[in-house]
Short mmCIF file of C-alpha atoms in Angstrom, two decimals:
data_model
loop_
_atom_site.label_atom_id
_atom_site.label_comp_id
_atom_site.label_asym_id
_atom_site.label_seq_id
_atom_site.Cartn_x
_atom_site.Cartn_y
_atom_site.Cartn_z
CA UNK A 6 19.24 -8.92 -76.31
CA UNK A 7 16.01 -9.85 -76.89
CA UNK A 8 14.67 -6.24 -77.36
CA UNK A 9 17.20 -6.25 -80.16
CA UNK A 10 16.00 -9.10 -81.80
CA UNK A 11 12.20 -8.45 -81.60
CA UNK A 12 13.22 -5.17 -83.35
CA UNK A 13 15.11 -7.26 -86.00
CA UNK A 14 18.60 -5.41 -84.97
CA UNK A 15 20.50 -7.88 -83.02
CA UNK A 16 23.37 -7.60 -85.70
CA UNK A 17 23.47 -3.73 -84.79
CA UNK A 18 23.26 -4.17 -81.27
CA UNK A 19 26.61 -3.53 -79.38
CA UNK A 20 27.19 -5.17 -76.09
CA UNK A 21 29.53 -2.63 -73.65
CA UNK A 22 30.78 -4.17 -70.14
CA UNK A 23 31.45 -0.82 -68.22
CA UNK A 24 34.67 -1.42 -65.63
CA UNK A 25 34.72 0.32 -62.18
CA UNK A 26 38.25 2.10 -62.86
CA UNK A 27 36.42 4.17 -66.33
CA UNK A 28 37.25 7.78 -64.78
CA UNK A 29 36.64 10.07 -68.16
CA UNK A 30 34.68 9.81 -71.34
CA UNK A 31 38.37 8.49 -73.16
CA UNK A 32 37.48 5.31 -71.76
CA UNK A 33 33.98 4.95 -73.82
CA UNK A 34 35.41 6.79 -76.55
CA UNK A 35 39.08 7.26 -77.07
CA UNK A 36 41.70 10.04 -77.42
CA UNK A 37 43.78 11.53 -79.78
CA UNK A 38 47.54 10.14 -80.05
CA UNK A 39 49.47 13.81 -80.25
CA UNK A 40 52.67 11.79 -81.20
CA UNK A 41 51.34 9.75 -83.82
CA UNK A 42 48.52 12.52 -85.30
CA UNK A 43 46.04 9.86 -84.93
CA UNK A 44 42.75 9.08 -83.17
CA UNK A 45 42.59 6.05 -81.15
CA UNK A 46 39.27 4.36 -80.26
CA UNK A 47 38.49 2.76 -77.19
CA UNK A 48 38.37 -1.24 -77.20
CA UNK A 49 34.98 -1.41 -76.16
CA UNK A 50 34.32 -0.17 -79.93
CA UNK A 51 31.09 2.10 -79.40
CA UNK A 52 33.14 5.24 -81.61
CA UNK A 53 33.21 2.28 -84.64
CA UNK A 54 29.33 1.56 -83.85
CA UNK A 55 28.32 5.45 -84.10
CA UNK A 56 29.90 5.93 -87.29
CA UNK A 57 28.35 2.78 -88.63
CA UNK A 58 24.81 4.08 -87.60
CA UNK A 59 25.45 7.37 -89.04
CA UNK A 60 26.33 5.92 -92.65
CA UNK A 61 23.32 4.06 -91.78
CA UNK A 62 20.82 6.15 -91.12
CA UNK A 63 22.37 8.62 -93.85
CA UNK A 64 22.24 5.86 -96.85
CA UNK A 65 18.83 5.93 -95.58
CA UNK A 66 18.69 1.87 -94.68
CA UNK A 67 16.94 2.06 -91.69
CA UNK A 68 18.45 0.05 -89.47
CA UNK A 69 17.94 0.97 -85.31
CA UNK A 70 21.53 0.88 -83.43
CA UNK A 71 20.92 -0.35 -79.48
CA UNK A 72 23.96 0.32 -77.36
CA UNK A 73 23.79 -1.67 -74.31
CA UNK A 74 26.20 -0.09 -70.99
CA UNK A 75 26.24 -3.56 -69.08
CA UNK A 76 26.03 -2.88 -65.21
CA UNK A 77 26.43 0.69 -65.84
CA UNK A 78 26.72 2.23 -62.34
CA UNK A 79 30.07 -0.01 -61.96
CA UNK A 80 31.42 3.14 -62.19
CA UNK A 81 30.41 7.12 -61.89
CA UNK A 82 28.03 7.42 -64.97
CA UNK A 83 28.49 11.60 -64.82
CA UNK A 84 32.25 11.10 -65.42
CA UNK A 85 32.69 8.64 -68.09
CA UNK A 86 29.20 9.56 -69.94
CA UNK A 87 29.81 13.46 -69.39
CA UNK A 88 30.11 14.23 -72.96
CA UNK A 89 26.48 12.20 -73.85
CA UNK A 90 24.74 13.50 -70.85
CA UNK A 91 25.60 17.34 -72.15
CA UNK A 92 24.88 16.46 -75.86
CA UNK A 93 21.31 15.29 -74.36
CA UNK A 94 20.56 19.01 -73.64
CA UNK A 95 20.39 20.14 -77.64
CA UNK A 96 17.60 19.69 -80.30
CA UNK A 97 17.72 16.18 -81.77
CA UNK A 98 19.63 17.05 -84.96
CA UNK A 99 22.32 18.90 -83.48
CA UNK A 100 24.05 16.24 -80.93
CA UNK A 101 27.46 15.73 -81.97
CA UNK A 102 30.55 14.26 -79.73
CA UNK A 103 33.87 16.14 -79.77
CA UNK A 104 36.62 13.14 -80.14
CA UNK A 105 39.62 15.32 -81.42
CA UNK A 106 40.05 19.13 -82.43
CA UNK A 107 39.66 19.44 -86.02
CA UNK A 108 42.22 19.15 -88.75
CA UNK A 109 44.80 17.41 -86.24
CA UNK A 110 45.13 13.98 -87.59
CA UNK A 111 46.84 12.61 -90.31
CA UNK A 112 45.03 13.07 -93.39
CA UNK A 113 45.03 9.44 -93.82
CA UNK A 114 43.41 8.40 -90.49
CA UNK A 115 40.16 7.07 -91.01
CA UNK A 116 38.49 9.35 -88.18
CA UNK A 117 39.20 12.37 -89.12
CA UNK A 118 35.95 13.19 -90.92
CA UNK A 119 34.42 12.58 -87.40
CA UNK A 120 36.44 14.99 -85.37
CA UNK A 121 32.53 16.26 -84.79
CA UNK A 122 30.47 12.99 -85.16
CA UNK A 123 27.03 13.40 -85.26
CA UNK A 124 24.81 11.27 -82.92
CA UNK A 125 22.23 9.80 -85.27
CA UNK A 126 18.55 9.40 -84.60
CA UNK A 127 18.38 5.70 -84.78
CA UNK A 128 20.66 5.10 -82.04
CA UNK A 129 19.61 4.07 -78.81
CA UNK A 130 21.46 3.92 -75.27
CA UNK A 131 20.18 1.26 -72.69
CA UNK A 132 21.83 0.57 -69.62
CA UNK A 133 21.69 -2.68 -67.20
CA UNK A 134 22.19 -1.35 -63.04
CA UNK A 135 22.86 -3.32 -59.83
CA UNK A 136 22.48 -1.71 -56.71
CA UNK A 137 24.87 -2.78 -53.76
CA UNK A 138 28.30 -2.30 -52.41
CA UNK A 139 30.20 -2.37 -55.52
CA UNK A 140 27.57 0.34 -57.25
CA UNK A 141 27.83 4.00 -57.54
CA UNK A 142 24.37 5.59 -56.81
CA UNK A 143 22.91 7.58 -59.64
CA UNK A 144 23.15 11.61 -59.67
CA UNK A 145 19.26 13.56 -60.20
CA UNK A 146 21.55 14.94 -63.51
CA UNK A 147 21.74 11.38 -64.98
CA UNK A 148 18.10 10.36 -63.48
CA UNK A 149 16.90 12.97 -64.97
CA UNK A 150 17.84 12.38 -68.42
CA UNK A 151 16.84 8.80 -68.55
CA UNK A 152 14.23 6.43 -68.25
CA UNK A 153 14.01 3.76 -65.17
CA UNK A 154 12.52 0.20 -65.60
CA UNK A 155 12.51 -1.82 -62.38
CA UNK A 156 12.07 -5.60 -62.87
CA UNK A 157 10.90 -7.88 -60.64
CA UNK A 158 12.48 -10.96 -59.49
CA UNK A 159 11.06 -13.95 -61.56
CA UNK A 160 9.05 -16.64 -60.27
CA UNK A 161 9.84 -20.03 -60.80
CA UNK A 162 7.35 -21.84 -58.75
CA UNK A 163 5.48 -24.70 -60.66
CA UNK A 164 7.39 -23.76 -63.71
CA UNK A 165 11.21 -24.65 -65.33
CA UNK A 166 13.41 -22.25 -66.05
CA UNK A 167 13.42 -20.58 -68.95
CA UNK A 168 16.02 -21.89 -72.18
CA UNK A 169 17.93 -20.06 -74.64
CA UNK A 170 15.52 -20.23 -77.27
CA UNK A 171 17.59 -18.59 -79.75
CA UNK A 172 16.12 -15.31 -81.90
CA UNK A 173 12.99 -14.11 -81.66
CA UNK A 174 11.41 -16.75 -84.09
CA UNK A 175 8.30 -14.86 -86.73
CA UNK A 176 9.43 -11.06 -85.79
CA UNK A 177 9.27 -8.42 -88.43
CA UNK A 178 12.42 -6.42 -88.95
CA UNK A 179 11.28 -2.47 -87.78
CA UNK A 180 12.88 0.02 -89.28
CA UNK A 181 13.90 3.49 -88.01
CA UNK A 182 10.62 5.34 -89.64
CA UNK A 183 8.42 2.94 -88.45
CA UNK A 184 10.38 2.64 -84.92
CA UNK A 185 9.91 6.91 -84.49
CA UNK A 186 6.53 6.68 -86.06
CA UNK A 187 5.09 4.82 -82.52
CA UNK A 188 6.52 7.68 -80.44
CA UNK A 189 3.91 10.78 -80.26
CA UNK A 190 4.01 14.14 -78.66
CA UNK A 191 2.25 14.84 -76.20
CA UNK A 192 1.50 18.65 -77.09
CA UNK A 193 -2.32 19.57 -76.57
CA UNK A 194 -2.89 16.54 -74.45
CA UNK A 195 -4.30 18.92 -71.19
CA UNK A 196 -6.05 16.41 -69.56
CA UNK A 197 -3.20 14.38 -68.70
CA UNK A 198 -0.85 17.63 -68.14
CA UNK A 199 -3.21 19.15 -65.47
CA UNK A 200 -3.93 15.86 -63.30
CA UNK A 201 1.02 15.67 -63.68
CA UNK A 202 0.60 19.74 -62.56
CA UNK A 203 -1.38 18.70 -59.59
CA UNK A 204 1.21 15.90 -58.73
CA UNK A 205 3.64 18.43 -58.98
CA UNK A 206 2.33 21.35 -56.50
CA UNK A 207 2.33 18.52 -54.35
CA UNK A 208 5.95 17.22 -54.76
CA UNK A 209 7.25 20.68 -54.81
CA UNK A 210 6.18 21.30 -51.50
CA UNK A 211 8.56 18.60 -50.27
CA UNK A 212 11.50 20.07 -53.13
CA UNK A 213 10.88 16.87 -55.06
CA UNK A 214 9.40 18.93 -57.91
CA UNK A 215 8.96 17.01 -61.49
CA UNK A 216 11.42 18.58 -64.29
CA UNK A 217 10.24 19.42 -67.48
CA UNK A 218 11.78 16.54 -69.20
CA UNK A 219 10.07 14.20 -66.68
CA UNK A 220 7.18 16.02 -67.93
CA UNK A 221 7.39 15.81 -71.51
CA UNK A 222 8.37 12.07 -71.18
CA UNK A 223 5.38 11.45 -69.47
CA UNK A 224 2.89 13.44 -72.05
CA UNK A 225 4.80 11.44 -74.84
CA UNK A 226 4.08 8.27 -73.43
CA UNK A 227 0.32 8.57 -72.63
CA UNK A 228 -0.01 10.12 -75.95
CA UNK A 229 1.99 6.75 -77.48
CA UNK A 230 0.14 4.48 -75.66
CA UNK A 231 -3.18 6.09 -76.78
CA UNK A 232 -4.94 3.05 -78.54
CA UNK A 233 -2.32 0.73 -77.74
CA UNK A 234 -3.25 0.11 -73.33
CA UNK A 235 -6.53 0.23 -72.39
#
């Protein structure tokens, strides 16, 4: 929540609580009703969200969508994010969901023009995890394909804890050009990409090789960061 706000989209931001029985991607996104001809959305409302950030980013606002999958691992990410995970693999302008065959629907229902919805650049996925009993572990597929932050249990010693201050008080709205602007490839860095190919003739020897997306995440974020940490 308060990522969202520091980037000045907490009205955009969409709050998902995932629920252990999710078995299939119809629970994040919906179905199509063959009796009535029409598309139904899942309640969680995340179809509804990527349409909005498509106008969006199309009208050329530049507003940033966050989409937050609340204790994600609740259930098996691989079955009810299958669809995302494979749209992952292709180039950034071609990811598009499948939520009906086209020309189905009535020609009145408000989703068919999004029988192939395009996944727009300014949306992000972030996901909140647990791990215990109740928790599915994650699969190298979905580890793979994402980025881990592991926080640390917060200290309270000598200090209150911390209050609802409200929005992030003084923070500039950042818009989607700016937003992609701070994220820099990390082509030509070699430095950096021979010390990772030395990690990784040592992790291979143990089949615990780094995969190339690993890679280019790591390149990216040196190259990012360039300027920014010492």
């Amino acid at each position: 929540r308060l990522y969202a706000e520091a980037l000045g989209m907490a009205e955009e931001m969409l709050w998902v609580p995932v629920r252990p029985d999710w078995l299939d991607d119809r629970d994040v996104i919906g179905a199509f009703n063959s009796l009535t001809s029409r598309f139904e959305p899942a309640p969680c409302g995340l179809i509804e969200r990527l349409v909005a950030a498509k106008l969006d980013y199309d009208r050329g606002r530049g507003g940033i969508y966050l989409i937050c999958l609340d204790e994600m691992n609740l259930a098996r990410v691989e079955h009810y994010f299958a669809q995302f995970l494979s749209v992952l693999e292709r180039p950034a302008g071609h990811r598009e969901l499948s939520i009906m065959a086209e020309g189905v629907a009535q020609k009145d229902d408000p989703y068919r023009p999004y029988s192939r919805l395009r996944i727009a650049p300014n949306v992000r996925f972030v996901g909140t995890v647990n791990v215990d009993e109740t928790t599915h572990f994650f699969s190298p597929k979905v580890i793979d394909r994402a980025s881990l932050l592991v926080l640390e249990d917060p200290i309270f010693a000598g200090a209150g804890l911390a209050k609802d201050r409200g929005p992030a008080a003084g923070m500039a709205t950042v818009g989607q050009d700016e937003y992609s602007s701070w994220v820099k490839s990390g082509e030509g860095a070699s430095g950096p990409r021979d010390f990772i190919m030395a990690i990784d003739k040592v992790l291979r020897k143990h089949r615990s090789g780094l995969g190339h997306r690993t890679v280019d995440r790591v390149l990216s974020y040196v190259a990012s960061a360039n300027g920014v940490i010492p």
